[in-house]
Coordinates of C-alpha atoms in Angstrom, one line a residue:
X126 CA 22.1 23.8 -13.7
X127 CA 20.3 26.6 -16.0
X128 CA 16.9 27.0 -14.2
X129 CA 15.6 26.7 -18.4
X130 CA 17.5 23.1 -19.1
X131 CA 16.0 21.8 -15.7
X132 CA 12.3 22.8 -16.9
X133 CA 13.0 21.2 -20.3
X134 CA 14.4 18.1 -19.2
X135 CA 11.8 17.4 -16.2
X136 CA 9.1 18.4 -18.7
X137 CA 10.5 15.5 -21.1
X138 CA 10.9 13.4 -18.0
X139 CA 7.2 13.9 -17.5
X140 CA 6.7 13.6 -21.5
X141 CA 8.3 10.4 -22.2
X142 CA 6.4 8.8 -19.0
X143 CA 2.9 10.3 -20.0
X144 CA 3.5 8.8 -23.8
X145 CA 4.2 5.7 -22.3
X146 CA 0.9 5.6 -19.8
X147 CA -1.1 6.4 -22.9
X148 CA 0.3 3.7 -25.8
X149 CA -1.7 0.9 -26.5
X150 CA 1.1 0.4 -29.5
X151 CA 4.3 -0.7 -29.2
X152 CA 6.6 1.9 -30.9
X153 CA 5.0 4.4 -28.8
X154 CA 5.6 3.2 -25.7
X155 CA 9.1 2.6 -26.9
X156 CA 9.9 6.1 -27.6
X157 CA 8.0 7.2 -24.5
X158 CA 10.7 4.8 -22.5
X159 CA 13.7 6.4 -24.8
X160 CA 12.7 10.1 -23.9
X161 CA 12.6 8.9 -20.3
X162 CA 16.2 7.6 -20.4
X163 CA 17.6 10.2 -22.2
X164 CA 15.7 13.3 -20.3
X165 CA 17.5 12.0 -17.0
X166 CA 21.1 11.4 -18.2
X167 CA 21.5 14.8 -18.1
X168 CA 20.2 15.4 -14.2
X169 CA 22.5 12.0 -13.5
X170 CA 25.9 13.8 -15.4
X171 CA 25.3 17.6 -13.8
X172 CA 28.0 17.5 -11.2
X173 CA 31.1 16.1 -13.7
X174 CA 32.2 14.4 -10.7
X175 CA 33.9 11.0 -11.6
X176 CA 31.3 8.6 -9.9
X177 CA 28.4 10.5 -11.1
X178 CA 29.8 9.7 -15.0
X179 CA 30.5 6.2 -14.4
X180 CA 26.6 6.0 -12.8
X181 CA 25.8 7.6 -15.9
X182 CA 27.3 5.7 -18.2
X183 CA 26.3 2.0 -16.5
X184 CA 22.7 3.5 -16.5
X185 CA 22.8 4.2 -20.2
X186 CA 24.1 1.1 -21.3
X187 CA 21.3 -1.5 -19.1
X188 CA 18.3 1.0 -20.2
X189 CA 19.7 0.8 -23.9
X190 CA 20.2 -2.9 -23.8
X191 CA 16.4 -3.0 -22.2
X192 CA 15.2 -0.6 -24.9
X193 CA 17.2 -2.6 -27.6
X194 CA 15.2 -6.0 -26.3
X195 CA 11.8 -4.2 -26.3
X196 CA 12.1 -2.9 -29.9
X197 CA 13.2 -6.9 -30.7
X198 CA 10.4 -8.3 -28.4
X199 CA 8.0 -6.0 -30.1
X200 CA 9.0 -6.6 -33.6
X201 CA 9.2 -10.5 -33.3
X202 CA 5.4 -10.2 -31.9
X203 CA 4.5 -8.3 -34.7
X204 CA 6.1 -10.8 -37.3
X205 CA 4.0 -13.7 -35.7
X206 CA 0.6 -11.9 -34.9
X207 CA 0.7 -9.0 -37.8
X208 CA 0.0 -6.2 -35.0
X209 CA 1.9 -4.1 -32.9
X210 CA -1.0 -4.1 -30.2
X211 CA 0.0 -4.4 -26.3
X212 CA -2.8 -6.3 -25.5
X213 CA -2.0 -9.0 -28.3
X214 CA 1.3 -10.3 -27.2
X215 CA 0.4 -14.1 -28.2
X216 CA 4.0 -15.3 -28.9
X217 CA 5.5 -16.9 -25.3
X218 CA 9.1 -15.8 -26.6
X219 CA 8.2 -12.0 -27.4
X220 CA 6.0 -12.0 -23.8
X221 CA 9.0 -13.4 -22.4
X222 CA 11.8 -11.1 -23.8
X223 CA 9.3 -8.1 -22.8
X224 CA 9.0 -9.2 -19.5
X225 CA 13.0 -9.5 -19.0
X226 CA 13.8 -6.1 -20.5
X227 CA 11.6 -4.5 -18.6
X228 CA 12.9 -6.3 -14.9
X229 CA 15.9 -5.0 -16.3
X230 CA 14.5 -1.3 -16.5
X231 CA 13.4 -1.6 -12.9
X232 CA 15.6 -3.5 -11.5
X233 CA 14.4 -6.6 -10.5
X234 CA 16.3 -9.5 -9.8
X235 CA 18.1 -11.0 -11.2
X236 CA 18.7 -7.8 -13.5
X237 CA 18.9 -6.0 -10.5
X238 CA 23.0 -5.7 -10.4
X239 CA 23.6 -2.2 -11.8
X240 CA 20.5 -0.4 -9.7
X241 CA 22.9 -0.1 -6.2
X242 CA 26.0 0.9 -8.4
X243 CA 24.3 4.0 -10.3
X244 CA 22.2 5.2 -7.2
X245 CA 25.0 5.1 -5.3
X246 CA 26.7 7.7 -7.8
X247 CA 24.3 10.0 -7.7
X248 CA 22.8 12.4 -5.4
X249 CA 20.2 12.3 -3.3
X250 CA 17.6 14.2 -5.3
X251 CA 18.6 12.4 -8.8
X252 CA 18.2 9.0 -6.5
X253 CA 14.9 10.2 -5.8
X254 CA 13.6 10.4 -9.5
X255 CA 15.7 7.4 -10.2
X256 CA 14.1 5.3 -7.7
X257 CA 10.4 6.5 -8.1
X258 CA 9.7 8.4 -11.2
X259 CA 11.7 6.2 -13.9
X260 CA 9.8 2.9 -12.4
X261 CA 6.6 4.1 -13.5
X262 CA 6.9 4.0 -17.3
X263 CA 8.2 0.0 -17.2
X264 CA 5.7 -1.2 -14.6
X265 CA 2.9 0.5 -16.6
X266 CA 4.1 -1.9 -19.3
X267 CA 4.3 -5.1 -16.8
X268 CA 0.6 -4.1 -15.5
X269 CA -0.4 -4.5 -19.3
X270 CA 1.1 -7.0 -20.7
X271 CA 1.2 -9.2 -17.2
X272 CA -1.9 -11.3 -18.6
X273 CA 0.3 -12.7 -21.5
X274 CA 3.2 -13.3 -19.5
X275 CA 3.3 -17.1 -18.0
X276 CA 2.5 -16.8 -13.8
X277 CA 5.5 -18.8 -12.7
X278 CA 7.7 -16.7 -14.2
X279 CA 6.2 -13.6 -12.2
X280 CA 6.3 -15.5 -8.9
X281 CA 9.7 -16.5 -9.7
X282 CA 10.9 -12.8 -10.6
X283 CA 8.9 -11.1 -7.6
X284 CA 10.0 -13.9 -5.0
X285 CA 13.7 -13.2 -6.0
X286 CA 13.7 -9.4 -5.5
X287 CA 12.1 -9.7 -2.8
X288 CA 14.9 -12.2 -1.2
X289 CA 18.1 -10.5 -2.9
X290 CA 16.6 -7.1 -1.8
X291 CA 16.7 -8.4 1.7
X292 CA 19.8 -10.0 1.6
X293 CA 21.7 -7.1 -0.4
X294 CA 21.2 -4.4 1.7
X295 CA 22.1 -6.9 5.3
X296 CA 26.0 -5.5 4.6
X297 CA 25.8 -2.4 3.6
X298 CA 27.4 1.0 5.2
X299 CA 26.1 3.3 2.0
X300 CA 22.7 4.5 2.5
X301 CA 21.9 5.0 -1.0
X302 CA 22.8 1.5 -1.7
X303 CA 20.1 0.1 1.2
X304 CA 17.4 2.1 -0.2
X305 CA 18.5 0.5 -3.9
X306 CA 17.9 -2.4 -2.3
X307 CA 15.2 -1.9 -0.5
X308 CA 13.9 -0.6 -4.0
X309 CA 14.5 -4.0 -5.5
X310 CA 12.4 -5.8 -2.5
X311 CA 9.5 -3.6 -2.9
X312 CA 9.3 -4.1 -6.9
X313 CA 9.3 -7.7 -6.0
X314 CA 6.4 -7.0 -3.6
X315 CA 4.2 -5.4 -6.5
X316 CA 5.4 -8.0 -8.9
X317 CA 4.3 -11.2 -7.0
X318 CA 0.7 -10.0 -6.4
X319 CA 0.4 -8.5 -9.6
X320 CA -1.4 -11.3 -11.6
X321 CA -3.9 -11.8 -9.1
X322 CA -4.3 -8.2 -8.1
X323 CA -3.4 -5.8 -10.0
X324 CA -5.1 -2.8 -7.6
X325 CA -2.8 -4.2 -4.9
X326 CA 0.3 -3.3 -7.0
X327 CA -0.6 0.1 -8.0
X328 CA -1.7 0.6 -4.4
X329 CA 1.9 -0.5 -3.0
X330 CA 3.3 1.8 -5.8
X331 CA 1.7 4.9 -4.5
X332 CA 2.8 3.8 -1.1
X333 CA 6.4 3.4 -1.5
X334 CA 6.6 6.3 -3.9
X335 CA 5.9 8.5 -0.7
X336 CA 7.5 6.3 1.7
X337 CA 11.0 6.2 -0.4
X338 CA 10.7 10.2 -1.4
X339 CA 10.7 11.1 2.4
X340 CA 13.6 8.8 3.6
X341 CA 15.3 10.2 0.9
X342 CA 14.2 14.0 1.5
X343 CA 15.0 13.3 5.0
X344 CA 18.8 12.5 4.0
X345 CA 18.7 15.1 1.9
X346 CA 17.9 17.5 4.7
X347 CA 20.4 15.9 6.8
X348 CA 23.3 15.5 4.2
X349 CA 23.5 12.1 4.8
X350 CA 25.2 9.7 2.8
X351 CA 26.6 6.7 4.9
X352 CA 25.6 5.2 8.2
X353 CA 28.0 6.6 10.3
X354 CA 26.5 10.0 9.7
X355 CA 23.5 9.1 11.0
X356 CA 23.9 8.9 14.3
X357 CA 25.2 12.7 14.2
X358 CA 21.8 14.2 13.2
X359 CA 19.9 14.1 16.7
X360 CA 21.7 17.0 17.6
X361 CA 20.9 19.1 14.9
X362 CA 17.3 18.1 14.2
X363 CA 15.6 15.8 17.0
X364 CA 12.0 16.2 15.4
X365 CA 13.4 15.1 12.2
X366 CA 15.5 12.2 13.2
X367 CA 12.1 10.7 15.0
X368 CA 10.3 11.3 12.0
X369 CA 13.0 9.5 9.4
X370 CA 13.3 6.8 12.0
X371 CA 9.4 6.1 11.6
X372 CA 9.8 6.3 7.8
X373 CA 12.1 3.7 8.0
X374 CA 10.5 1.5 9.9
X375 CA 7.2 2.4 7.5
X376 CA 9.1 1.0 5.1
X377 CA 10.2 -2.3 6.7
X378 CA 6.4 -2.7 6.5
X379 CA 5.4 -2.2 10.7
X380 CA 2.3 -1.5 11.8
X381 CA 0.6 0.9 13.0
X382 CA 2.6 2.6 10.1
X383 CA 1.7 3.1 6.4
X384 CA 3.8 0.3 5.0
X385 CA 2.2 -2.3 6.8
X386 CA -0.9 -1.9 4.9
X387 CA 0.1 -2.8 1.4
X388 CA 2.4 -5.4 2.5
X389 CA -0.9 -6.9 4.9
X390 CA -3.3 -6.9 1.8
X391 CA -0.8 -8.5 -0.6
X392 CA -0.6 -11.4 2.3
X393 CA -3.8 -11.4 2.4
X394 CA -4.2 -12.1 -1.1
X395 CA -2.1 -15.0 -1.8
X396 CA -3.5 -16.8 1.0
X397 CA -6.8 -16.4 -0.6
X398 CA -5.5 -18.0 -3.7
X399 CA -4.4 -20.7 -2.1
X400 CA -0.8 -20.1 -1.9
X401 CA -0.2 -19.7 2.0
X402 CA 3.6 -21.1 1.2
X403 CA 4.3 -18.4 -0.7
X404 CA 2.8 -15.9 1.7
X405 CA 5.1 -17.4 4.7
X406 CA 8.3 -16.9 2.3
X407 CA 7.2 -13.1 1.6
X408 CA 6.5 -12.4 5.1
X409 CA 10.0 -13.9 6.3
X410 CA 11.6 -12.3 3.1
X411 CA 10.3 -9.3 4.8
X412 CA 11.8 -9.4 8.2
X413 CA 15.4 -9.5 6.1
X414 CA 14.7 -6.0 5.2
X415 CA 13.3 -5.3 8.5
X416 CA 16.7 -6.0 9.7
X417 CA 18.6 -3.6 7.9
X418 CA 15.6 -0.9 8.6
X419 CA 16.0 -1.5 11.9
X420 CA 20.2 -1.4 12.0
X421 CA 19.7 2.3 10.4
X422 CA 16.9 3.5 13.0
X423 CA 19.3 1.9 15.7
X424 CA 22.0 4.3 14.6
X425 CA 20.5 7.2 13.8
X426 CA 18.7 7.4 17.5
X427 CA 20.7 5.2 20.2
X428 CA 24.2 5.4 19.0
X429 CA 25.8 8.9 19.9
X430 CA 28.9 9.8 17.5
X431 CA 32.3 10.2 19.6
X432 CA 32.2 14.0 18.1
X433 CA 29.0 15.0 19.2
X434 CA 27.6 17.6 21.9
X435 CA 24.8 15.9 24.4
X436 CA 23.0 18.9 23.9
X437 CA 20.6 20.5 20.9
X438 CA 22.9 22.7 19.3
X439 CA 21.4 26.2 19.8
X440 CA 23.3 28.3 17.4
X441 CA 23.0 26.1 14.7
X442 CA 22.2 28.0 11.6
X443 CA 18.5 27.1 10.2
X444 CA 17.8 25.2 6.6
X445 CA 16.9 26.9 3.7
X446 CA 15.4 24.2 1.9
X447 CA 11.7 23.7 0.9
X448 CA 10.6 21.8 3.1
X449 CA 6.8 21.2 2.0
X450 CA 7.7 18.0 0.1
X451 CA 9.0 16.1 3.0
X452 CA 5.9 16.9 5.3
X453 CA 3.7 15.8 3.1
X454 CA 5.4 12.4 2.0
X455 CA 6.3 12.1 5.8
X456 CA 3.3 12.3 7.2
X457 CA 1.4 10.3 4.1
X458 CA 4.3 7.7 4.7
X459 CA 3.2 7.1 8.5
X460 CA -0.1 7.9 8.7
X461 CA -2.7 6.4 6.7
X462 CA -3.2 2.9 8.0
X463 CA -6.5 3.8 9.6
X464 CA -7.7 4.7 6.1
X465 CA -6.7 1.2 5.0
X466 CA -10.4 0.2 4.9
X467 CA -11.7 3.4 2.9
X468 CA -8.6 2.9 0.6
X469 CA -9.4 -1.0 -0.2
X470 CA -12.9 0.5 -1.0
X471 CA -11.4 2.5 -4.0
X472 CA -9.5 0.1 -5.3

């Protein structure tokens, strides 16, 4: 793609999510959602090929259906209250059509079914943005609007990604589909605490924003795509294959790595407000994705692939790529749960 066209549309990525940070009104933050949507089309559609134009077109329609119910959501409040204020979202059918658009923007179940469809057309880098970048915009919405938006139907929506995200990536041989999924149970994760503490969601944000950039830098750096390839990467890179395999298992939330720290705190919290049923369900929720965390790290370092050499292959010709970006997320992604008690200090 022209070097100038990339600037332009990650500058209107960064546009449309910056307008939408920023609204307090309703049209604004609508507009800052549609230059999102539209700014990564584009990046989605670059390679012409027949899966990336089918991702394309799936994402277009859910995010314009989404945008189509905000606009209605946000029109219908301003009919009842005479304001097109965030903070005034009085009417329990407006807060409720918000609320349902934007799961649908993120993906959370149950409007979760198009998220492992388009990442799965795309590659790896526009997966990236997809799954970190483009959530920011809709959950800065949810984080907003949450006190207006009734409690059950936030456990309910949090409690289900959490479960599907689990159970949707048990089967699955396509990596980008498991870390769709395993996008969908972490939303879920921010979702369910987010009423009581909303610190604790931007904090598991933050964390799987670096967690997910450096599982998905890592198969980037690999070229890996499906399972099967994964156990074919030792050879080539044994530093990196220890390191992803660590990420992943970040991810699935063990400690002493980064993702246990969020998903600890959030436990933490609903057993403080009383809900230690809850708190069990998340916690076994958990180990489903565990499982699936665990079936890739199995593969990637104690399977060997029929085709390859027991040896480091000497001659192999060195990367070119930047590599900056996935030392930093990797070693943010796996290090900094002994700065778990500074950390809760800040927030």
């Amino acid at each position: 793609m022209n070097p100038y066209v990339l600037t332009a549309l990650l500058s209107s990525l960064g546009l449309g999510t910056t307008l939408t940070f920023a609204s307090s009104h309703w049209l604004l933050a609508w507009m800052g959602l549609e230059i999102n949507t539209l700014a990564i089309i584009p990046l989605m559609a670059q390679h012409h090929h027949p899966r990336a134009v089918e991702a394309t077109t799936k994402y277009f329609l859910t995010q314009a259906a989404a945008a189509a119910m905000i606009l209605f959501a946000s029109t219908t409040n301003a009919w009842l209250t005479g304001g097109w204020d965030m903070n005034d979202m009085s009417s329990p059918i407006a807060s409720t059509m918000v609320i349902a658009a934007l799961a649908l923007k993120i993906g959370l179940a149950p409007m979760h079914f198009w998220m492992p469809e388009v990442l799965q057309g795309l590659d790896l880098l526009t997966g990236l943005i997809l799954s970190t970048w483009q959530k920011l915009a809709p959950l800065a919405l949810i984080v907003q609007t949450a006190q207006a938006i009734d409690p059950l139907l936030l456990t309910t929506l949090g409690l289900m990604s959490t479960l599907v995200g689990g159970w949707g990536g048990l089967n699955q041989t396509q990596l980008r589909k498991i870390l769709a999924y395993s996008s969908i149970a972490h939303m879920g994760w921010m979702i369910i605490i987010l009423q009581y503490a909303p610190q604790l969601t931007l904090l598991a944000l933050l964390m799987y924003i670096f967690m997910t950039s450096s599982a998905f830098l890592t198969l980037k750096a690999s070229s890996s795509t499906k399972i099967g390839t994964l156990a074919t990467i030792w050879s080539k890179s044994p530093i990196l294959t220890t390191a992803a395999a660590l990420v992943l298992l970040s991810l699935g939330g063990l400690p002493p790595l980064t993702g246990f720290m969020p998903k600890w705190l959030i436990l933490q919290e609903l057993a403080k407000q009383g809900l230690p049923l809850l708190a069990t369900v998340m916690a076994l929720a958990a180990l489903l994705s565990l499982y699936f965390y665990l079936r890739l790290c199995y593969a990637m370092t104690l399977t060997i692939s029929p085709h390859t050499n027991t040896f480091i292959t000497p001659w192999r010709v060195q990367t070119t790529q930047f590599s900056f970006p996935l030392a930093l997320s990797t070693v943010v992604a796996l290090g900094l749960l002994p700065m778990a008690p500074a950390i809760v200090m800040l927030v």
